[in-house]
Amino acid sequence: PVVLRIQGFRFWFYEADLDEPPYVHVGKDGNEAKYWLTPIAAARTGRFRTHELNQIERILVTNRDELL
């Protein structure tokens, strides 16, 4: 399910993803990335540009507790 929509990004996880540490998928305009939440780090950056990845990380830092 999508758990957060902010600044054009959507953040979601798959219910069957139980065998890995907490993470979310992030999508916008056909691009997709995967971020670990503890600690926040990019697992896969997709085709996002550097400024978008920085924006995603700021959003994750701000909303980390809610996402966990």
Short mmCIF file of C-alpha atoms in Angstrom, two decimals:
data_model
loop_
_atom_site.label_atom_id
_atom_site.label_comp_id
_atom_site.label_asym_id
_atom_site.label_seq_id
_atom_site.Cartn_x
_atom_site.Cartn_y
_atom_site.Cartn_z
CA PRO A 1 0.00 0.00 0.00
CA VAL A 2 0.99 3.62 -0.54
CA VAL A 3 1.76 5.02 2.91
CA LEU A 4 2.79 8.60 2.07
CA ARG A 5 2.34 11.08 -0.77
CA ILE A 6 4.34 14.28 -0.57
CA GLN A 7 5.91 16.71 -3.06
CA GLY A 8 4.90 14.50 -5.98
CA PHE A 9 6.60 11.42 -4.51
CA ARG A 10 4.73 8.35 -3.36
CA PHE A 11 6.13 5.98 -0.76
CA TRP A 12 4.94 2.38 -0.49
CA PHE A 13 5.86 -1.09 0.61
CA TYR A 14 4.74 -4.58 -0.30
CA GLU A 15 3.06 -6.59 2.42
CA ALA A 16 5.04 -9.71 1.47
CA ASP A 17 8.42 -7.99 2.02
CA LEU A 18 9.04 -9.47 5.46
CA ASP A 19 12.52 -10.95 5.16
CA GLU A 20 14.48 -7.68 4.92
CA PRO A 21 15.10 -4.74 7.28
CA PRO A 22 12.46 -1.94 7.09
CA TYR A 23 12.42 -0.08 3.80
CA VAL A 24 10.13 1.76 1.40
CA HIS A 25 9.87 2.09 -2.33
CA VAL A 26 9.72 5.64 -3.69
CA GLY A 27 8.25 6.61 -7.02
CA LYS A 28 7.72 9.69 -9.14
CA ASP A 29 7.29 10.22 -12.89
CA GLY A 30 8.05 6.60 -13.73
CA ASN A 31 11.22 6.46 -11.63
CA GLU A 32 11.53 4.15 -8.64
CA ALA A 33 14.02 3.89 -5.79
CA LYS A 34 14.30 1.77 -2.66
CA TYR A 35 15.41 3.17 0.70
CA TRP A 36 16.34 1.44 3.94
CA LEU A 37 14.83 3.15 6.97
CA THR A 38 17.23 2.04 9.73
CA PRO A 39 19.49 3.84 9.04
CA ILE A 40 18.15 5.85 6.10
CA ALA A 41 20.17 4.87 3.06
CA ALA A 42 19.54 4.25 -0.61
CA ALA A 43 19.37 0.58 -1.50
CA ARG A 44 18.61 1.35 -5.17
CA THR A 45 18.41 4.86 -6.64
CA GLY A 46 16.76 4.12 -9.98
CA ARG A 47 17.00 7.00 -12.44
CA PHE A 48 16.43 9.79 -9.96
CA ARG A 49 18.73 12.80 -10.20
CA THR A 50 20.96 13.81 -7.32
CA HIS A 51 18.74 16.71 -6.22
CA GLU A 52 15.70 14.39 -6.20
CA LEU A 53 17.56 11.81 -4.09
CA ASN A 54 18.49 14.56 -1.63
CA GLN A 55 14.83 15.63 -1.51
CA ILE A 56 13.72 12.02 -0.92
CA GLU A 57 16.19 11.63 1.94
CA ARG A 58 14.96 14.85 3.59
CA ILE A 59 11.37 13.57 3.34
CA LEU A 60 12.39 10.23 4.83
CA VAL A 61 14.22 11.86 7.73
CA THR A 62 11.18 14.01 8.50
CA ASN A 63 8.69 11.10 8.24
CA ARG A 64 10.80 8.15 9.39
CA ASP A 65 8.90 7.46 12.61
CA GLU A 66 5.56 7.48 10.79
CA LEU A 67 6.88 5.15 8.09
CA LEU A 68 8.26 2.68 10.62
#
